[in-house]
Structure formats: C-alpha cells, structure tokens
Amino acid sequence: MLLLMLCDVRVLAPAKINIGLRVLPARADGYHGIESIFQTVPLYDKLALQRTGVKDGQCHVVCDGMILPEKNTLTSAYEVFCEVTGISESVKVRLDKTIPSGAGLGGGSSDAASLINALDAVYDTHLTMSQKRYIAGKVGSDVFFFVECNDVTTPFAALVQGRGEMVSPILPRLDLFFVLICPDVHSSTKEAYSLVDQWYSPDWEWDSIPAKGLETAYKAPVYTWGFVNSFTAPLVQRYPLIRQGLQDLHATGASYTQMSGSGSAVFGVYSSKEAADCAFLKLREKWKRCYTFASS
C-alpha cells in the first residue's frame, strides 16, 4: 500500500511465518535448499522514503530505538536498485520497527522488498518482476518471497523451495488464528544453519512432509498438521526459552505449535478467535513480546 506525497513514499512491510521448514544439506554453492510454506501475517514495519536531491548514491537509514549495521538489507537493496536503474540520487529512509529482529519472521527481508517497491514508485522506474527478483537475490533469500506480494495488506502464501528463489503462490488460508511469542533470544541465521548442520550430519534423515504434499497438508484441518521445522530441535537444545514458549502455547490449547524460520519466535494456531484471544490474555502476563492475529 503506497501513499505518495511530493517525493515521499510510505510503505508497510509485513512479517511472515513458516508453516513447516525443511532444510536440505548444504549445496556446492554454500546455500542450503529449503522446502516450506511462507505466509504473511498482519504484523508490520513501516518505512518512509524521502529523496534528497543529492547525487552521491547514499542510502541513509534512521531507526529509532535500534542500531542497524552500516550495511543492512535496506542499504543493500538500494545499492542494487541503483545498479539496475542507473539512479544515483541519495535517499533517506526512516524505519519504524515493529517486527522483532532475529526472530525468524523475515522483518529485514520484508523491509528490503518494500523499499524496492518504494524506490520503484518514487522514481517511476517500472521494474519488471525479473529485475525485482534480481535485486532480491543480491540482498537475501527470503526477499524473493516478499517481492512477490502485490498488496502487503492482503494475505499471501507460497510454497518456497530452492534457496528461496522458487516461490509458487498458493491460496492462503483465511481461517487461522495465531498467538505468537518472541522469547528474549536472538538467533542469527548463520548460527542456526551451523547448528542444523551439526545436528543432522552426517545422515540427514528426515521425518517430514515431502514438498509435493505441503500444500495438501496445509489445506487439511490444523489438528492433523505434521509440519516439522528442521531448526527447532537444535535451537530448542541451545535456547531453553524457545522450548518454554512452545510448551506454554501447547498448554493454552493450541492445535499446532512450531517455531518460525530459524527462530526464535514460536507460534500456536488455535481453533477460533475466542480461543486465541483467551490464550493471548494468559500468555502476555508471562511473555513481554506476545501477539495475536488472524490470517485474514
């Protein structure tokens, strides 16, 4: 959703959750293949983009309450956008963070995708999807999913494979009710993949739904879900707070519980809005970062 005011653009960047996430052994190029269903959820970062009129090719990011590294997903997206389009004007980006970082919710990747769309709008560059995907691939694997979202306020789901570049949209379920807990644990993606490699090597045996069956399983009643996240077992062993979050969700009647992405956020899916609201009221007394929302 874009609001144009003179040279300013304001955009929303949605979070995502992973409903199942199978990590495959490392490939020759160093990437791991994945098989997962990604689904956006109504938890948003906000970005405001402003042109500066100065042609020195800089992206200046301001984020109150959070120190970002000098090179981040926003500066990387801007750099590749300039490479593709020939734009050299500096921009200012104000980032209002709501999506917890280091939680497996795709905040940084979503921010990058929303900035790509904002830059495209303000500079009227008419990027093709192929160009957006090129930029996404230079920034991060999860960015591929987010650039496919045409309207970030509308639920979007996809079967995601490869290193993240194979995005096959599916009809999102609108009948899911979530409670999300973000334990006070920061799990870096690099650390998580290292733990997965140590946990599953050398045999890499799996007890999970094959990719071709993911969409069918996703459409089935939630209480039948057998989705597994390959990151959960090694991360739970390293960080007991993640285990506690999963146990607390289960204790409040969630039909399905799992960790999202490479952690550390965990979520429960409930049979009704009333059940989710009731669980949320109990869990927020213990967990300072606790959210509830519906998939619709």
mmCIF file of C-alpha atoms in Angstrom, residues 105-287:
data_model
loop_
_atom_site.group_PDB
_atom_site.id
_atom_site.type_symbol
_atom_site.label_atom_id
_atom_site.label_comp_id
_atom_site.label_asym_id
_atom_site.label_seq_id
_atom_site.Cartn_x
_atom_site.Cartn_y
_atom_site.Cartn_z
ATOM 1 C CA LEU A 105 9.770 -13.508 10.964
ATOM 2 C CA GLY A 106 11.520 -12.064 7.905
ATOM 3 C CA GLY A 107 11.494 -8.434 9.041
ATOM 4 C CA GLY A 108 14.755 -7.406 7.389
ATOM 5 C CA SER A 109 13.875 -9.186 4.153
ATOM 6 C CA SER A 110 10.393 -7.682 4.086
ATOM 7 C CA ASP A 111 11.837 -4.221 4.712
ATOM 8 C CA ALA A 112 14.144 -4.669 1.722
ATOM 9 C CA ALA A 113 11.315 -5.807 -0.567
ATOM 10 C CA SER A 114 9.117 -2.892 0.486
ATOM 11 C CA LEU A 115 11.982 -0.468 -0.151
ATOM 12 C CA ILE A 116 12.439 -1.911 -3.650
ATOM 13 C CA ASN A 117 8.762 -1.200 -4.340
ATOM 14 C CA ALA A 118 9.003 2.265 -2.800
ATOM 15 C CA LEU A 119 12.038 3.184 -4.902
ATOM 16 C CA ASP A 120 10.295 1.859 -7.999
ATOM 17 C CA ALA A 121 7.268 4.055 -7.227
ATOM 18 C CA VAL A 122 9.086 7.271 -6.402
ATOM 19 C CA TYR A 123 11.461 7.052 -9.369
ATOM 20 C CA ASP A 124 8.841 5.653 -11.761
ATOM 21 C CA THR A 125 11.319 3.030 -12.973
ATOM 22 C CA HIS A 126 8.708 0.361 -13.802
ATOM 23 C CA LEU A 127 10.848 -2.523 -12.618
ATOM 24 C CA THR A 128 9.912 -5.881 -14.074
ATOM 25 C CA MET A 129 9.433 -8.839 -11.755
ATOM 26 C CA SER A 130 12.636 -10.274 -13.195
ATOM 27 C CA GLN A 131 14.520 -7.142 -12.121
ATOM 28 C CA LYS A 132 12.953 -7.203 -8.666
ATOM 29 C CA ARG A 133 13.941 -10.827 -8.294
ATOM 30 C CA TYR A 134 17.496 -9.991 -9.369
ATOM 31 C CA ILE A 135 17.706 -7.347 -6.656
ATOM 32 C CA ALA A 136 16.139 -9.736 -4.135
ATOM 33 C CA GLY A 137 18.735 -12.398 -4.878
ATOM 34 C CA LYS A 138 21.546 -9.960 -4.143
ATOM 35 C CA VAL A 139 20.054 -8.991 -0.784
ATOM 36 C CA GLY A 140 18.800 -12.199 0.841
ATOM 37 C CA SER A 141 16.983 -15.450 0.183
ATOM 38 C CA ASP A 142 13.712 -14.517 1.926
ATOM 39 C CA VAL A 143 13.405 -11.307 -0.115
ATOM 40 C CA PHE A 144 12.256 -13.394 -3.096
ATOM 41 C CA PHE A 145 9.030 -14.242 -1.268
ATOM 42 C CA PHE A 146 8.249 -10.682 -0.245
ATOM 43 C CA VAL A 147 8.763 -9.131 -3.696
ATOM 44 C CA GLU A 148 6.018 -11.464 -4.954
ATOM 45 C CA CYS A 149 3.457 -9.795 -2.644
ATOM 46 C CA ASN A 150 1.398 -7.434 -4.783
ATOM 47 C CA ASP A 151 -0.558 -5.976 -1.869
ATOM 48 C CA VAL A 152 1.115 -6.313 1.513
ATOM 49 C CA THR A 153 -2.184 -5.779 3.337
ATOM 50 C CA THR A 154 -3.717 -8.850 1.656
ATOM 51 C CA PRO A 155 -2.794 -12.327 2.994
ATOM 52 C CA PHE A 156 -0.229 -14.045 0.779
ATOM 53 C CA ALA A 157 1.120 -17.595 0.961
ATOM 54 C CA ALA A 158 3.510 -19.581 -1.188
ATOM 55 C CA LEU A 159 5.408 -22.828 -1.392
ATOM 56 C CA VAL A 160 9.060 -21.784 -1.229
ATOM 57 C CA GLN A 161 11.901 -24.021 -2.430
ATOM 58 C CA GLY A 162 15.492 -23.841 -3.638
ATOM 59 C CA ARG A 163 17.411 -21.336 -1.556
ATOM 60 C CA GLY A 164 14.232 -19.276 -1.525
ATOM 61 C CA GLU A 165 14.095 -18.222 -5.170
ATOM 62 C CA MET A 166 11.426 -20.763 -6.151
ATOM 63 C CA VAL A 167 8.204 -19.086 -4.996
ATOM 64 C CA SER A 168 4.934 -20.764 -6.012
ATOM 65 C CA PRO A 169 1.914 -18.803 -4.710
ATOM 66 C CA ILE A 170 -0.896 -20.836 -3.179
ATOM 67 C CA LEU A 171 -4.322 -19.839 -1.913
ATOM 68 C CA PRO A 172 -3.746 -18.553 1.636
ATOM 69 C CA ARG A 173 -5.923 -19.859 4.418
ATOM 70 C CA LEU A 174 -8.081 -17.172 5.976
ATOM 71 C CA ASP A 175 -9.365 -19.268 8.875
ATOM 72 C CA LEU A 176 -6.239 -19.434 11.029
ATOM 73 C CA PHE A 177 -5.902 -17.753 14.438
ATOM 74 C CA PHE A 178 -2.395 -17.252 15.788
ATOM 75 C CA VAL A 179 -0.665 -16.400 19.021
ATOM 76 C CA LEU A 180 2.993 -15.505 18.578
ATOM 77 C CA ILE A 181 5.641 -15.422 21.298
ATOM 78 C CA CYS A 182 9.074 -13.874 20.816
ATOM 79 C CA PRO A 183 11.387 -15.159 23.578
ATOM 80 C CA ASP A 184 14.235 -12.913 24.649
ATOM 81 C CA VAL A 185 16.612 -14.820 22.395
ATOM 82 C CA HIS A 186 18.374 -13.512 19.285
ATOM 83 C CA SER A 187 19.127 -16.301 16.846
ATOM 84 C CA SER A 188 21.275 -15.328 13.879
ATOM 85 C CA THR A 189 20.589 -17.156 10.634
ATOM 86 C CA LYS A 190 24.271 -18.069 10.337
ATOM 87 C CA GLU A 191 24.311 -19.647 13.793
ATOM 88 C CA ALA A 192 21.050 -21.500 13.145
ATOM 89 C CA TYR A 193 22.311 -23.105 9.940
ATOM 90 C CA SER A 194 25.535 -24.088 11.689
ATOM 91 C CA LEU A 195 23.523 -25.789 14.439
ATOM 92 C CA VAL A 196 21.390 -27.592 11.840
ATOM 93 C CA ASP A 197 24.498 -28.880 10.063
ATOM 94 C CA GLN A 198 25.911 -30.205 13.336
ATOM 95 C CA TRP A 199 22.580 -31.697 14.435
ATOM 96 C CA TYR A 200 21.704 -33.644 11.291
ATOM 97 C CA SER A 201 25.095 -34.555 9.831
ATOM 98 C CA PRO A 202 26.199 -36.937 8.535
ATOM 99 C CA ASP A 203 22.993 -38.881 7.871
ATOM 100 C CA TRP A 204 20.449 -36.090 7.210
ATOM 101 C CA GLU A 205 17.453 -38.316 7.830
ATOM 102 C CA TRP A 206 14.059 -36.632 7.930
ATOM 103 C CA ASP A 207 10.621 -37.214 9.310
ATOM 104 C CA SER A 208 8.728 -34.541 7.441
ATOM 105 C CA ILE A 209 6.141 -33.932 4.730
ATOM 106 C CA PRO A 210 7.679 -34.067 1.205
ATOM 107 C CA ALA A 211 7.445 -30.832 -0.779
ATOM 108 C CA LYS A 212 4.801 -32.136 -3.163
ATOM 109 C CA GLY A 213 2.482 -32.794 -0.234
ATOM 110 C CA LEU A 214 2.919 -29.488 1.596
ATOM 111 C CA GLU A 215 0.004 -27.643 0.007
ATOM 112 C CA THR A 216 -2.367 -30.580 0.545
ATOM 113 C CA ALA A 217 -1.320 -30.845 4.182
ATOM 114 C CA TYR A 218 -1.699 -27.068 4.611
ATOM 115 C CA LYS A 219 -5.335 -27.263 3.490
ATOM 116 C CA ALA A 220 -6.147 -30.063 5.935
ATOM 117 C CA PRO A 221 -7.566 -29.448 9.438
ATOM 118 C CA VAL A 222 -4.929 -27.825 11.650
ATOM 119 C CA TYR A 223 -5.094 -30.607 14.249
ATOM 120 C CA THR A 224 -3.783 -33.006 11.567
ATOM 121 C CA TRP A 225 -0.749 -30.884 10.681
ATOM 122 C CA GLY A 226 2.536 -32.757 10.826
ATOM 123 C CA PHE A 227 4.781 -29.928 9.646
ATOM 124 C CA VAL A 228 8.312 -30.001 11.049
ATOM 125 C CA ASN A 229 10.854 -27.181 11.251
ATOM 126 C CA SER A 230 14.404 -28.504 10.907
ATOM 127 C CA PHE A 231 15.724 -25.650 13.036
ATOM 128 C CA THR A 232 13.529 -26.356 16.041
ATOM 129 C CA ALA A 233 15.321 -29.329 17.625
ATOM 130 C CA PRO A 234 18.838 -27.827 17.606
ATOM 131 C CA LEU A 235 17.616 -24.343 18.606
ATOM 132 C CA VAL A 236 15.495 -25.687 21.460
ATOM 133 C CA GLN A 237 18.528 -27.501 22.827
ATOM 134 C CA ARG A 238 20.632 -24.332 22.669
ATOM 135 C CA TYR A 239 17.928 -21.968 23.977
ATOM 136 C CA PRO A 240 15.567 -23.394 26.648
ATOM 137 C CA LEU A 241 13.336 -20.286 26.411
ATOM 138 C CA ILE A 242 12.225 -21.435 22.953
ATOM 139 C CA ARG A 243 11.136 -24.792 24.395
ATOM 140 C CA GLN A 244 9.278 -22.976 27.167
ATOM 141 C CA GLY A 245 7.423 -20.829 24.641
ATOM 142 C CA LEU A 246 6.306 -23.893 22.697
ATOM 143 C CA GLN A 247 5.195 -25.640 25.889
ATOM 144 C CA ASP A 248 3.224 -22.605 27.043
ATOM 145 C CA LEU A 249 1.410 -22.348 23.703
ATOM 146 C CA HIS A 250 0.536 -26.037 23.821
ATOM 147 C CA ALA A 251 -0.713 -25.688 27.396
ATOM 148 C CA THR A 252 -3.184 -22.990 26.329
ATOM 149 C CA GLY A 253 -4.856 -25.306 23.813
ATOM 150 C CA ALA A 254 -3.090 -24.574 20.534
ATOM 151 C CA SER A 255 -3.955 -27.105 17.841
ATOM 152 C CA TYR A 256 -0.473 -26.780 16.354
ATOM 153 C CA THR A 257 2.748 -25.209 17.659
ATOM 154 C CA GLN A 258 6.052 -24.579 15.942
ATOM 155 C CA MET A 259 8.987 -22.220 15.628
ATOM 156 C CA SER A 260 9.087 -19.808 12.678
ATOM 157 C CA GLY A 261 12.078 -19.721 10.358
ATOM 158 C CA SER A 262 15.433 -20.043 12.078
ATOM 159 C CA GLY A 263 13.898 -18.774 15.319
ATOM 160 C CA SER A 264 13.432 -17.633 17.892
ATOM 161 C CA ALA A 265 9.724 -16.743 17.522
ATOM 162 C CA VAL A 266 7.249 -19.533 18.207
ATOM 163 C CA PHE A 267 3.568 -19.616 17.376
ATOM 164 C CA GLY A 268 0.407 -21.533 18.092
ATOM 165 C CA VAL A 269 -2.584 -21.977 15.794
ATOM 166 C CA TYR A 270 -5.979 -22.045 17.512
ATOM 167 C CA SER A 271 -9.394 -23.336 16.511
ATOM 168 C CA SER A 272 -11.148 -19.974 16.896
ATOM 169 C CA LYS A 273 -10.576 -16.289 17.544
ATOM 170 C CA GLU A 274 -12.008 -16.724 21.018
ATOM 171 C CA ALA A 275 -9.528 -19.498 21.813
ATOM 172 C CA ALA A 276 -6.615 -17.435 20.508
ATOM 173 C CA ASP A 277 -7.722 -14.342 22.436
ATOM 174 C CA CYS A 278 -8.053 -16.355 25.635
ATOM 175 C CA ALA A 279 -4.572 -17.836 25.187
ATOM 176 C CA PHE A 280 -3.126 -14.414 24.436
ATOM 177 C CA LEU A 281 -4.543 -12.912 27.626
ATOM 178 C CA LYS A 282 -2.868 -15.657 29.654
ATOM 179 C CA LEU A 283 0.455 -15.664 27.814
ATOM 180 C CA ARG A 284 1.021 -11.911 27.703
ATOM 181 C CA GLU A 285 1.292 -11.932 31.502
ATOM 182 C CA LYS A 286 4.469 -14.004 31.165
ATOM 183 C CA TRP A 287 5.867 -13.031 27.770
#
